[in-house]
Coordinates of C-alpha atoms in Angstrom, one line a residue:
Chain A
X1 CA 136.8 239.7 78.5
X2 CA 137.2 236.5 76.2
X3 CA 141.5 237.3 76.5
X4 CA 140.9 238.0 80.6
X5 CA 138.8 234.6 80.5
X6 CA 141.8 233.0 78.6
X7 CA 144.0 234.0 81.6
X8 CA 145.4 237.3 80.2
X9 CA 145.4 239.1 83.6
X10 CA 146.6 242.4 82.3
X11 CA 143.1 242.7 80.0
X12 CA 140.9 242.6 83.6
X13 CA 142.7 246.1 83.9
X14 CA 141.7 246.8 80.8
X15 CA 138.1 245.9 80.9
X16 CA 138.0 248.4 84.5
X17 CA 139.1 251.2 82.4
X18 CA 137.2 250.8 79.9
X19 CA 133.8 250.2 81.9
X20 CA 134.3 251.6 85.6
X21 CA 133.1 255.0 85.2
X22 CA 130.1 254.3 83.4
X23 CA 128.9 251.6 85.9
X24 CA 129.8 253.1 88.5
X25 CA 127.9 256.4 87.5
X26 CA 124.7 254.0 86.4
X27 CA 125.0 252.7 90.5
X28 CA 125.4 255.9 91.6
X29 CA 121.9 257.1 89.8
X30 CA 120.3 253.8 90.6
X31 CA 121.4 253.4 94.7
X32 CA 121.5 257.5 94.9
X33 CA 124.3 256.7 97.5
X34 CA 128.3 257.0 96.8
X35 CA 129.0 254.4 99.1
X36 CA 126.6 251.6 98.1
X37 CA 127.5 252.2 94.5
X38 CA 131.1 251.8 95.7
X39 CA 130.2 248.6 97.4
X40 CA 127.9 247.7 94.5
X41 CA 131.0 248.4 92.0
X42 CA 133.1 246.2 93.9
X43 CA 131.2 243.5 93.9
X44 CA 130.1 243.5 91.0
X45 CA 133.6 243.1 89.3
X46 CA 134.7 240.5 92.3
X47 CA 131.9 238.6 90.4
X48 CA 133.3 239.1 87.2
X49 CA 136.5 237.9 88.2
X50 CA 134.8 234.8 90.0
X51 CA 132.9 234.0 87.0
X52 CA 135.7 234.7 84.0
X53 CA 136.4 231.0 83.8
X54 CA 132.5 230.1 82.7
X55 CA 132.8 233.5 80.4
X56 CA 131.2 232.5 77.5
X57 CA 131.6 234.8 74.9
X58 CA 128.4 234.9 73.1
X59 CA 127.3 238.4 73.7
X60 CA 129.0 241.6 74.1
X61 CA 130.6 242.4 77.7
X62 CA 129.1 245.5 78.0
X63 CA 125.2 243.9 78.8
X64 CA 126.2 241.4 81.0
X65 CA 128.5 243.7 83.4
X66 CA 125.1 246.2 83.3
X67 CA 122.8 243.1 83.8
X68 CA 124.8 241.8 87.1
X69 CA 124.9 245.5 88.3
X70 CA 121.7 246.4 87.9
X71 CA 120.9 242.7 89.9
X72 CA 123.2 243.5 92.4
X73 CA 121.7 247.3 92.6
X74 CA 118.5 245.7 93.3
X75 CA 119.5 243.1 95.5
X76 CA 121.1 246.0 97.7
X77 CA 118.2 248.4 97.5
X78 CA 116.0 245.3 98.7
X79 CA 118.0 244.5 101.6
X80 CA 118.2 247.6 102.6
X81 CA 114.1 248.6 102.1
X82 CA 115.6 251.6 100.0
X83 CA 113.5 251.1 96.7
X84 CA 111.4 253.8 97.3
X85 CA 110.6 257.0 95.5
X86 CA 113.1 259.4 97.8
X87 CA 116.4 257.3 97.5
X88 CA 115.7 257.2 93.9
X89 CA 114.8 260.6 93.5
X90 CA 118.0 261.5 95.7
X91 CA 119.7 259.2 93.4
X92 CA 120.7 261.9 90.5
X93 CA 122.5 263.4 92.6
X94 CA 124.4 261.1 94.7
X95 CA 126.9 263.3 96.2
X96 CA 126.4 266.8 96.9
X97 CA 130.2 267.9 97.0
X98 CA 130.5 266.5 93.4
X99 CA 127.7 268.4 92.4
X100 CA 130.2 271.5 91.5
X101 CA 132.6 269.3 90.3
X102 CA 130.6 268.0 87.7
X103 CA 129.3 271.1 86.4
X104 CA 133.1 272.3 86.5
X105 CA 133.5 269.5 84.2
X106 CA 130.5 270.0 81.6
X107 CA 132.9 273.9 81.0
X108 CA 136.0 272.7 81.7
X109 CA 138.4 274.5 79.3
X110 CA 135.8 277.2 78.4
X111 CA 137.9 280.6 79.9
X112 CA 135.0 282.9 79.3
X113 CA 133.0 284.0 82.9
X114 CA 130.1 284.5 81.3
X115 CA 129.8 280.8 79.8
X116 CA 131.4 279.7 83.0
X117 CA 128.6 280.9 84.8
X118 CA 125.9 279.8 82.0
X119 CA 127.6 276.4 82.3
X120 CA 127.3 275.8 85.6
X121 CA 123.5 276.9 86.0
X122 CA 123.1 274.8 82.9
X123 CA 124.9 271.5 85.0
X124 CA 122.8 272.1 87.5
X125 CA 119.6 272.5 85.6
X126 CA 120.4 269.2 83.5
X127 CA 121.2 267.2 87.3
X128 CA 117.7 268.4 88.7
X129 CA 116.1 268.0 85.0
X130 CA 117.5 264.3 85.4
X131 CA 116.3 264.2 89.1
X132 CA 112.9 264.7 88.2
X133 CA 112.6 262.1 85.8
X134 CA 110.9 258.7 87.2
X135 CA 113.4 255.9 88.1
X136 CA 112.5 253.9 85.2
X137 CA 113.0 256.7 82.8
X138 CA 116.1 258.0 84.3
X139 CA 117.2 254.3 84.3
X140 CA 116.9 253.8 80.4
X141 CA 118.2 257.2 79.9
X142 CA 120.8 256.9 81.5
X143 CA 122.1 253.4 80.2
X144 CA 121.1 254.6 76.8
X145 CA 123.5 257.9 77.0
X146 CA 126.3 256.5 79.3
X147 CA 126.6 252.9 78.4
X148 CA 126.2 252.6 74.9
X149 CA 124.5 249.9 74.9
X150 CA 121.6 248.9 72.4
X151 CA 117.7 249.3 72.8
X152 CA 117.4 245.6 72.3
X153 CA 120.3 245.3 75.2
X154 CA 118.7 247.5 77.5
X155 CA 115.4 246.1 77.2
X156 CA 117.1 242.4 78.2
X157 CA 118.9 244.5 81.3
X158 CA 115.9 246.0 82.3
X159 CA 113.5 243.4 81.5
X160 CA 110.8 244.9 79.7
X161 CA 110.2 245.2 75.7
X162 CA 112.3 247.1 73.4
X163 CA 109.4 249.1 72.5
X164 CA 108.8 250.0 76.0
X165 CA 112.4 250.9 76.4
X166 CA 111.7 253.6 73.4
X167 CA 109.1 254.7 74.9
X168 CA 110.3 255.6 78.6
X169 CA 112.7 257.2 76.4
X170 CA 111.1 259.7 74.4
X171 CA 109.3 260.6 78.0
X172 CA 112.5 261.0 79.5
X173 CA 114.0 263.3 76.7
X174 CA 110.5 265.4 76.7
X175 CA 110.1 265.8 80.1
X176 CA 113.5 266.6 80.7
X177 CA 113.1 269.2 77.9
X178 CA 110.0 270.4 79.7
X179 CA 111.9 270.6 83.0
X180 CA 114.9 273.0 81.4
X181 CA 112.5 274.8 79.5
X182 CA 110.7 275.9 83.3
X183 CA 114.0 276.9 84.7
X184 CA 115.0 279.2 81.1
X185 CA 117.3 276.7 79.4
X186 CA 114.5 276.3 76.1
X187 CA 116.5 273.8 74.1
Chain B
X1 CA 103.4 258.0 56.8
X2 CA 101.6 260.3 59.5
X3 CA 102.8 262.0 62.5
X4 CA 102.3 259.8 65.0
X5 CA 104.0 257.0 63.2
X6 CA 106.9 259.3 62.6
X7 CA 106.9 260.2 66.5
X8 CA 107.6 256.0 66.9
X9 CA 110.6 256.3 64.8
X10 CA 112.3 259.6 66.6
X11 CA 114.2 257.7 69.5
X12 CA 115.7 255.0 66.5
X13 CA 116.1 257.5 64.5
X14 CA 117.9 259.8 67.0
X15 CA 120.3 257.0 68.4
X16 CA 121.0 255.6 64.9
X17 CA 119.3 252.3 65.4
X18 CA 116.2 253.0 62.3
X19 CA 116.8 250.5 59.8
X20 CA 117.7 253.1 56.4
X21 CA 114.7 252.3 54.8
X22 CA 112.5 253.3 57.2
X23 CA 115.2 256.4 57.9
X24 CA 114.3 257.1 54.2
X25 CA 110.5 257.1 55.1
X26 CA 110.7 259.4 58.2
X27 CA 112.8 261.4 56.4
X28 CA 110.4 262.0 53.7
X29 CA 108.0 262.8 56.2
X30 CA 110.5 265.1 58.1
X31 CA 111.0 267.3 55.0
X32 CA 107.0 267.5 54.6
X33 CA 106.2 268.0 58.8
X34 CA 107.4 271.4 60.3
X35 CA 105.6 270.4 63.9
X36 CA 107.5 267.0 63.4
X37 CA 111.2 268.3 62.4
X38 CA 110.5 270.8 64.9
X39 CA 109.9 268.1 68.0
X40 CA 113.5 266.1 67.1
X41 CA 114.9 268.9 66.7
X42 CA 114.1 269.6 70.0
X43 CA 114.7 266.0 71.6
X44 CA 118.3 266.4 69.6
X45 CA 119.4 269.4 71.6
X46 CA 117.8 267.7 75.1
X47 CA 119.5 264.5 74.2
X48 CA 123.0 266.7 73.2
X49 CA 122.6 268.4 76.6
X50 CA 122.3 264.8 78.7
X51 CA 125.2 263.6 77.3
X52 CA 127.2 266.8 79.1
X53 CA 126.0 265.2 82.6
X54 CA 129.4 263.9 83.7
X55 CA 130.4 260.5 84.7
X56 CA 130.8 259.7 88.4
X57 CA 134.1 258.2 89.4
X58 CA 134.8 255.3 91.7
X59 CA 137.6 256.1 94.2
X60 CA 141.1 254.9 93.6
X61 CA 140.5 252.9 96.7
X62 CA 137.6 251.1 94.8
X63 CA 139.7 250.6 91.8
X64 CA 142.4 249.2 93.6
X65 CA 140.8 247.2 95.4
X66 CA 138.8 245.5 92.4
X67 CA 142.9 244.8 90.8
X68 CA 144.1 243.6 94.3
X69 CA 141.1 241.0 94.0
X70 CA 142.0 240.6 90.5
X71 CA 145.6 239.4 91.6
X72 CA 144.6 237.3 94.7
X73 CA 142.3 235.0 92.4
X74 CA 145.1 234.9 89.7
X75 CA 147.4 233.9 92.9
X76 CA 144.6 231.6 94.3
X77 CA 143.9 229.6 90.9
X78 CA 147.1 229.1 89.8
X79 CA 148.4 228.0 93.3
X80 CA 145.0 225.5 93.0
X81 CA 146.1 224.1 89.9
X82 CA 150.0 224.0 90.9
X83 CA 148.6 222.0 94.0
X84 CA 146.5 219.9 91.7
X85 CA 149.6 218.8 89.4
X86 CA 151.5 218.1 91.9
X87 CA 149.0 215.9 93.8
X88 CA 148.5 214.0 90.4
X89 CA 152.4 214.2 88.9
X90 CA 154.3 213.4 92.3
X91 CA 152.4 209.8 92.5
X92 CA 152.9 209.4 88.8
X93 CA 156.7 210.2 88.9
X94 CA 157.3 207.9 92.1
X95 CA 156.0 204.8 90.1
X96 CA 157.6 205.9 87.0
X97 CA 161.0 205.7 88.9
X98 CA 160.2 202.4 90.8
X99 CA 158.6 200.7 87.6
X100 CA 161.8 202.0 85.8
X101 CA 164.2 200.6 89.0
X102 CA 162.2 197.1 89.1
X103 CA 162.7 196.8 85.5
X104 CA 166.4 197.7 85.3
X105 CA 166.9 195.4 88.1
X106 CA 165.0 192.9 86.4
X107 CA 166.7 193.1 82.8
X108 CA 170.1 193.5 84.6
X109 CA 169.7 190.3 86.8
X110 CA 169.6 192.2 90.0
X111 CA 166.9 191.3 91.2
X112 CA 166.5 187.8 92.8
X113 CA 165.7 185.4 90.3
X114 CA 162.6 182.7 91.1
X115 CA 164.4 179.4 91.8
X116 CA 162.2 176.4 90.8
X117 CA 162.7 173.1 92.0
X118 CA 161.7 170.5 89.6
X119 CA 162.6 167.0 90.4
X120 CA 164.2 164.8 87.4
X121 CA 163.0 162.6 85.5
X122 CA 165.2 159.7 84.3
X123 CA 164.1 160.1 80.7
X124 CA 164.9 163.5 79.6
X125 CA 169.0 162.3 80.6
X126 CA 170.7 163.3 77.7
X127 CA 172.6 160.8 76.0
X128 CA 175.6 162.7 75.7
X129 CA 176.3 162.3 79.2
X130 CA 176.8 158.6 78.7
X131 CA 180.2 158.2 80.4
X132 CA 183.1 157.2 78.1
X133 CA 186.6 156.6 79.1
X134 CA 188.6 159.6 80.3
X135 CA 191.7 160.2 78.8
X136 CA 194.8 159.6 81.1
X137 CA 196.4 162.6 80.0
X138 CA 193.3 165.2 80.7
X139 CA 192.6 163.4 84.0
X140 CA 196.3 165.1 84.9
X141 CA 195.2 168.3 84.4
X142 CA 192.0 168.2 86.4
X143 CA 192.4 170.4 89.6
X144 CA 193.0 168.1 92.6
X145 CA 191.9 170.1 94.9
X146 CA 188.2 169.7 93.9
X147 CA 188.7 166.3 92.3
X148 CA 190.4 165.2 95.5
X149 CA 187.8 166.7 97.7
X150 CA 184.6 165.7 95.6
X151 CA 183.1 169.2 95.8
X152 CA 183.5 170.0 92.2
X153 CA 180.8 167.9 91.0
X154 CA 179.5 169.8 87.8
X155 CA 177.8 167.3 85.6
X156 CA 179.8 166.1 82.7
X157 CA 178.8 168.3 79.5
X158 CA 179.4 166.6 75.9
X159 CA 182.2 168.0 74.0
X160 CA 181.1 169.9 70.8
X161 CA 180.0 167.6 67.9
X162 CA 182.9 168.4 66.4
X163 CA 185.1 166.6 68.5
X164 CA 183.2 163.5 68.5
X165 CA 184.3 162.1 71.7
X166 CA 182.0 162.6 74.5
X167 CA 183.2 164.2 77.7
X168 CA 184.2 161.9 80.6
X169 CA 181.9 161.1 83.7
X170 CA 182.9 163.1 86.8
X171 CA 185.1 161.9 89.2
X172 CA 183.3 159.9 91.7
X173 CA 182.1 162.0 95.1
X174 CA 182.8 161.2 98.2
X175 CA 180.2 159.5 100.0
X176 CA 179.1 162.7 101.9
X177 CA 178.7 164.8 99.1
X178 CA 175.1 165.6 98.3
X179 CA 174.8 164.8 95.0
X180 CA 176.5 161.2 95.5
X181 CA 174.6 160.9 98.8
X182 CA 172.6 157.7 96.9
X183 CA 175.4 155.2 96.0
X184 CA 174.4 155.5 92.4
X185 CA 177.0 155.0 88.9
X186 CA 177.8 158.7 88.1
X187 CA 175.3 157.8 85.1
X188 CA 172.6 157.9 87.4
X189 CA 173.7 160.4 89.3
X190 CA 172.4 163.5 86.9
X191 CA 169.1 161.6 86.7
X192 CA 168.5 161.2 90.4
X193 CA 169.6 164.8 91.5
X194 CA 168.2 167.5 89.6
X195 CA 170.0 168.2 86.8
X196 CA 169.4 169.6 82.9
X197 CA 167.8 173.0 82.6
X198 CA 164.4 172.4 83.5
X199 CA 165.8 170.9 87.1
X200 CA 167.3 173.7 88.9
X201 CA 166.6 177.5 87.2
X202 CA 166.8 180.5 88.6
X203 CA 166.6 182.3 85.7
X204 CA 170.3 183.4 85.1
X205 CA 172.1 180.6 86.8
X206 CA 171.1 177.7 89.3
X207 CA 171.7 177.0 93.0
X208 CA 174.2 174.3 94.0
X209 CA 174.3 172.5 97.0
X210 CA 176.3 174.0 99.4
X211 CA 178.9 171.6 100.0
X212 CA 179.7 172.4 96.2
X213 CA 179.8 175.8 97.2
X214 CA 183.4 174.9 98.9
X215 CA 185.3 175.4 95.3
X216 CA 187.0 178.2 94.4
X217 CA 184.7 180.1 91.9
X218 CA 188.5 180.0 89.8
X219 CA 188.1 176.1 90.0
X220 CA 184.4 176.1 89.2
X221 CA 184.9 177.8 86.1
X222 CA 187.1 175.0 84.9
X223 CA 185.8 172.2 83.6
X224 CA 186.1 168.8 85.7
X225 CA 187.8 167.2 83.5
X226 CA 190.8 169.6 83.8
X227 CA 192.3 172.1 82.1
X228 CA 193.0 172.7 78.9
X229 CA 189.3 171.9 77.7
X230 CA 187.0 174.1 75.4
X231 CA 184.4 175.8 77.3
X232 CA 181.1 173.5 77.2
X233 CA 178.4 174.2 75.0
X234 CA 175.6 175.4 77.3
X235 CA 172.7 173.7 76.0
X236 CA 174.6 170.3 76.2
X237 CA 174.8 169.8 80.2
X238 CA 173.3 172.2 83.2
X239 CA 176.3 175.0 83.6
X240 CA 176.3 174.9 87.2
X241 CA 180.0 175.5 87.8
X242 CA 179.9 178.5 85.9
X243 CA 176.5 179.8 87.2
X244 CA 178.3 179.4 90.7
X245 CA 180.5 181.9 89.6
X246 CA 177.9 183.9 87.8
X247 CA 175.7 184.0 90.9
X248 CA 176.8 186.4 93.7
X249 CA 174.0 185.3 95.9
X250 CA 175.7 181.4 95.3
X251 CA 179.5 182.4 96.6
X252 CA 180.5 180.3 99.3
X253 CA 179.9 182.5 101.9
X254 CA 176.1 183.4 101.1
X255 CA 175.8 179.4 100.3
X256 CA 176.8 178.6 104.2
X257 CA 174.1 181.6 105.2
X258 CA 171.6 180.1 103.1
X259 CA 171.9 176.8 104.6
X260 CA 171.8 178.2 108.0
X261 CA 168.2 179.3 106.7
X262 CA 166.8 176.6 105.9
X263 CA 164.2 176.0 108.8
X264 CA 163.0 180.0 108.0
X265 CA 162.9 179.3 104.2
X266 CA 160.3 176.1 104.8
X267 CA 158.4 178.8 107.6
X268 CA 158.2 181.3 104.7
X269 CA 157.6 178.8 102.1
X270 CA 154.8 177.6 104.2
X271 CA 153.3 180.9 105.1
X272 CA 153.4 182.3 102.0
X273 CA 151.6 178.5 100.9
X274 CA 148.9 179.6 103.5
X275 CA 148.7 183.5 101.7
X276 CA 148.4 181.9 98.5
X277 CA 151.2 183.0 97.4
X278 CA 152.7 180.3 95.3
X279 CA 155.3 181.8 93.1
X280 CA 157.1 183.2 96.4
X281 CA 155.9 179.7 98.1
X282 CA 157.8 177.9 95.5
X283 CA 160.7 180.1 95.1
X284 CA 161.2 179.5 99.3
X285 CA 160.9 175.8 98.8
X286 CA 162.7 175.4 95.6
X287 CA 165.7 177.3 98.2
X288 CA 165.7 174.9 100.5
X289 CA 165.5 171.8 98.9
X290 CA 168.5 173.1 97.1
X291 CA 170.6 172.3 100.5
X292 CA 168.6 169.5 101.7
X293 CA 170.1 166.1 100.9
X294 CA 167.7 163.1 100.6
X295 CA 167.2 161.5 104.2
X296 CA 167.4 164.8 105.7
X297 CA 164.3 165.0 107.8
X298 CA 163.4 168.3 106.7
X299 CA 163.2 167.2 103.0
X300 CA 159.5 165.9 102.4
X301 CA 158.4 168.6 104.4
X302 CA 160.0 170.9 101.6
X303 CA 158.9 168.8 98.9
X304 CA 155.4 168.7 100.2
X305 CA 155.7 172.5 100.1
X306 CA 156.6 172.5 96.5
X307 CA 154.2 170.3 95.7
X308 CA 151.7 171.7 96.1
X309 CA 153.2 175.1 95.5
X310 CA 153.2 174.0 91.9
X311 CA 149.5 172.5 92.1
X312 CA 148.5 176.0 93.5
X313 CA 150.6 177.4 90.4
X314 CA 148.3 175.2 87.8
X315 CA 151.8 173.6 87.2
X316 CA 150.3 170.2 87.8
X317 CA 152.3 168.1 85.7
X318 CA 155.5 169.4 87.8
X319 CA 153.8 168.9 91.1
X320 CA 153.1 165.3 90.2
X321 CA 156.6 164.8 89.6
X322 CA 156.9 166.5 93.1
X323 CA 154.9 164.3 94.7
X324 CA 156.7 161.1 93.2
X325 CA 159.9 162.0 94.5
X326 CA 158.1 162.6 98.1
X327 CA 156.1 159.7 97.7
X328 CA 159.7 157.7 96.9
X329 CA 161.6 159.5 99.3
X330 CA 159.2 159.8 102.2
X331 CA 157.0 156.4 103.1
X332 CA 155.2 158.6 105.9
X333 CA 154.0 160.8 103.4
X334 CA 153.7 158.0 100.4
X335 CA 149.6 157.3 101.0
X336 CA 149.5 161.0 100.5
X337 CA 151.6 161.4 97.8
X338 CA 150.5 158.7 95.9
X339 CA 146.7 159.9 96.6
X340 CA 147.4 163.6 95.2
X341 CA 149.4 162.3 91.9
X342 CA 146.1 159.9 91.4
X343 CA 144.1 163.4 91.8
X344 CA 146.2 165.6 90.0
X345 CA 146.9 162.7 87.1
X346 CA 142.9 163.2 86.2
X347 CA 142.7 166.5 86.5
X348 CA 145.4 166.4 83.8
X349 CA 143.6 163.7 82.1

């Protein structure tokens, strides 16, 4: 970001790269709709570019681009009265036709039938697993695994304490344990 | 350390954020606690199984339109700041180049030089113009034409020192002529009409009468007394022949056009008076009076102008001079005159 703020245009192309797919992927779970997170994406890096020349490079890249999403998520889900418990419970699984595709993915390059098959009842059970989890929980967990971002960082994003951020968590990991262990999968 | 402070430490210790000392505690404890290794063993395989759920993927379209964005800003900023440079170098440049073209023109003597009348005083006649005796022979070789005529009147300049015999007077002008218009001895003739450097400067040369204007700039250049002679120490005697020569704006023909201007030049001298402009009040005065002969009607009305031109100009010891020579040459304007030198006199006092 500090070589895109310095006028370095091919490093924007870089940064997108780099950060698209897990944003976009944190939007999808947090909106539970392809085509707000979309919108969500765009903006979000519109703003980046808008804002590269008061970039101030004293923390990492990674936090801020969450911290605008994530305001921008919210800002959509409040315009649009969506924050409630369906659109986020929808929100694991924000587009049904990818839902195959994504459990193609987890296997992908495994040539056995039977695993093939074991691996796409496991993608499945993981998706619902992560469906079931409250927003906040699926929120941490999700920025935790996809973003590689810090406790410390998340806990800024999200505004609550680190230890809180733990906490939600070790839920989230238990109960998504709990939830594979019901349909077979006993990690 | 008990179970349930070991159960704080899984999610650190699990995402590699435990500080190693406290790593080495829980491990301790780990190695002690089946239930314990048992339950992050557990989150390890849950957490190893999350990390499987793929990423979702914007669209190309998304994508590209993020970099089209990307570019349009890039385009949009830099055309800003080329507009900004230009609004802020074009005016710069243009008064570079005419700062630079006034200052050539003014090093180069291009530009029209400011042309101050000062009338003469009788005092500051240098004594090498003292007339002497001309030799027969040099007398010869003076050109006729001008001689003859009485339009060649350049003032007498000393010879070097090292000749040690000053130069002789000019030849008498004819009766006409401006600067013999006062039936004076040629003596008097440089002290009555302005003459030495501080009486007529324009800077690189002075302004002649016009009727002077009639000699050939090849005549000009010679001196009066005829040919044959040294050029004439500058310092020594007002060069006006050669600063006819020197002057394009004083050839004969822009002399003529000048004098044709006089009645505009005392207008813009008096305007300009009334702007409070008095360098350019001055300059238009100094101009006219340089083809106005005494007893020309239009004379104290120039030298009024210059007066108090130079007063405006702080030049008051100049404007009283002014205003001597109006108050000598003018008896409608002498009450006035003579009250303004009593003014300005104290005010220098």
């Amino acid at each position: 970001m500090s070589r895109y703020a310095a006028g370095e245009e091919a490093a924007f192309e870089i940064l997108l790269s780099r950060y698209s797919r897990p944003l976009y992927s944190f939007l999808c779970r947090y909106l539970g709709r392809a085509d707000r997170a979309e919108d969500v994406f765009q903006d979000v890096f519109y703003e980046v570019i808008r804002a590269r020349k008061s970039y101030r490079p004293q923390s990492r890249f990674a936090p801020w681009l969450f911290r605008i999403g994530r305001n921008r998520a919210v800002d959509r889900l409040r315009r649009n009265g969506l924050r409630d418990m369906e659109s986020l419970d929808r929100a694991a699984n924000p587009r049904e036709e990818d839902a195959d595709r994504r459990v193609n993915t987890i296997t992908a390059g495994d040539p056995d039938p039977e695993t093939l098959v074991h691996g796409r009842e496991l993608g499945k059970a993981l998706e619902g697993a992560l469906a079931r989890l409250p927003a906040h929980q699926r929120e941490v967990l999700w920025l935790k695994e996809k973003s590689g971002l810090s406790l410390a960082e998340i806990a800024e994003i999200t505004g609550v304490s680190e230890n809180t951020v733990k906490s939600r968590l070790r839920y989230a990991l238990e109960k998504m344990r709990a939830v594979l262990a019901q349909q077979g999968f006993d990690p | 350390m008990n179970c349930r402070r070991a159960e704080d430490m899984f999610i650190e210790y699990l995402y590699g954020e435990l500080e190693p000392d406290r790593a080495e505690l829980l491990r301790a404890h780990l190695d002690e606690c089946l239930v314990c290794r048992t339950r992050l063993a557990e989150l390890v395989r849950v957490r190893q199984l999350a990390a499987q759920i793929p990423d979702a993927e914007p669209s190309p379209m998304a994508i590209n339109r993020v970099i089209a964005r990307a570019r349009e800003e890039e385009e949009r900023t830099r055309s800003i700041w080329g507009f900004r440079w230009v609004k802020v170098l074009a005016p710069l440049c243009l008064a570079v180049v005419i700062g630079g073209l006034v200052a050539y023109q003014f090093r180069a003597g291009l530009a029209p030089k400011p042309m101050v009348y000062a009338p003469a005083k009788k005092e500051q006649r240098p004594a090498v113009q003292e007339p002497l005796p001309a030799p027969e022979p040099e007398k010869k070789f003076s050109p006729p034409a001008a001689r003859d005529a009485g339009k060649l009147i350049a003032p007498a300049a000393p010879k070097p020192a090292s000749r040690g015999v000053a130069l002789p007077p000019p030849p008498p002008a004819e009766p006409g002529a401006r600067e013999a218009a006062p039936p004076q001895p040629a003596a008097d003739l440089a002290a009555s009409r302005p003459a030495g450097p501080e009486a007529f400067t324009s800077g690189g040369g002075e302004a002649p009468p016009a009727d002077r204007l009639s000699a050939q700039p090849g005549e000009a250049e010679q001196p009066a007394v005829g040919a044959g002679r040294a050029p004439l120490p500058a310092a020594a005697g007002p060069p006006r022949a050669k600063a006819v020569v020197r002057d394009k704006a004083m050839t004969p023909a822009a002399g003529e056009k000048l004098e044709g201007s006089i009645p505009s030049l005392l207008k813009e001298g008096e305007s300009s008076l009334e702007a409070g402009r008095y360098g350019e009040a001055g300059q238009a005065f100094s101009q006219a009076l340089n083809f106005l002969r005494p007893g020309d009607p239009d004379r104290p009305r120039a030298l009024l102008g210059l007066a108090r031109a130079q007063e405006g100009q702080k030049d008051l010891t100049t404007a009283i001079q002014t205003y001597r020579e109006l108050a000598r040459e003018s008896s409608a304007h002498r009450d006035l005159a003579e009250q303004k030198i009593q003014e300005l006199s104290a005010e220098v006092k």
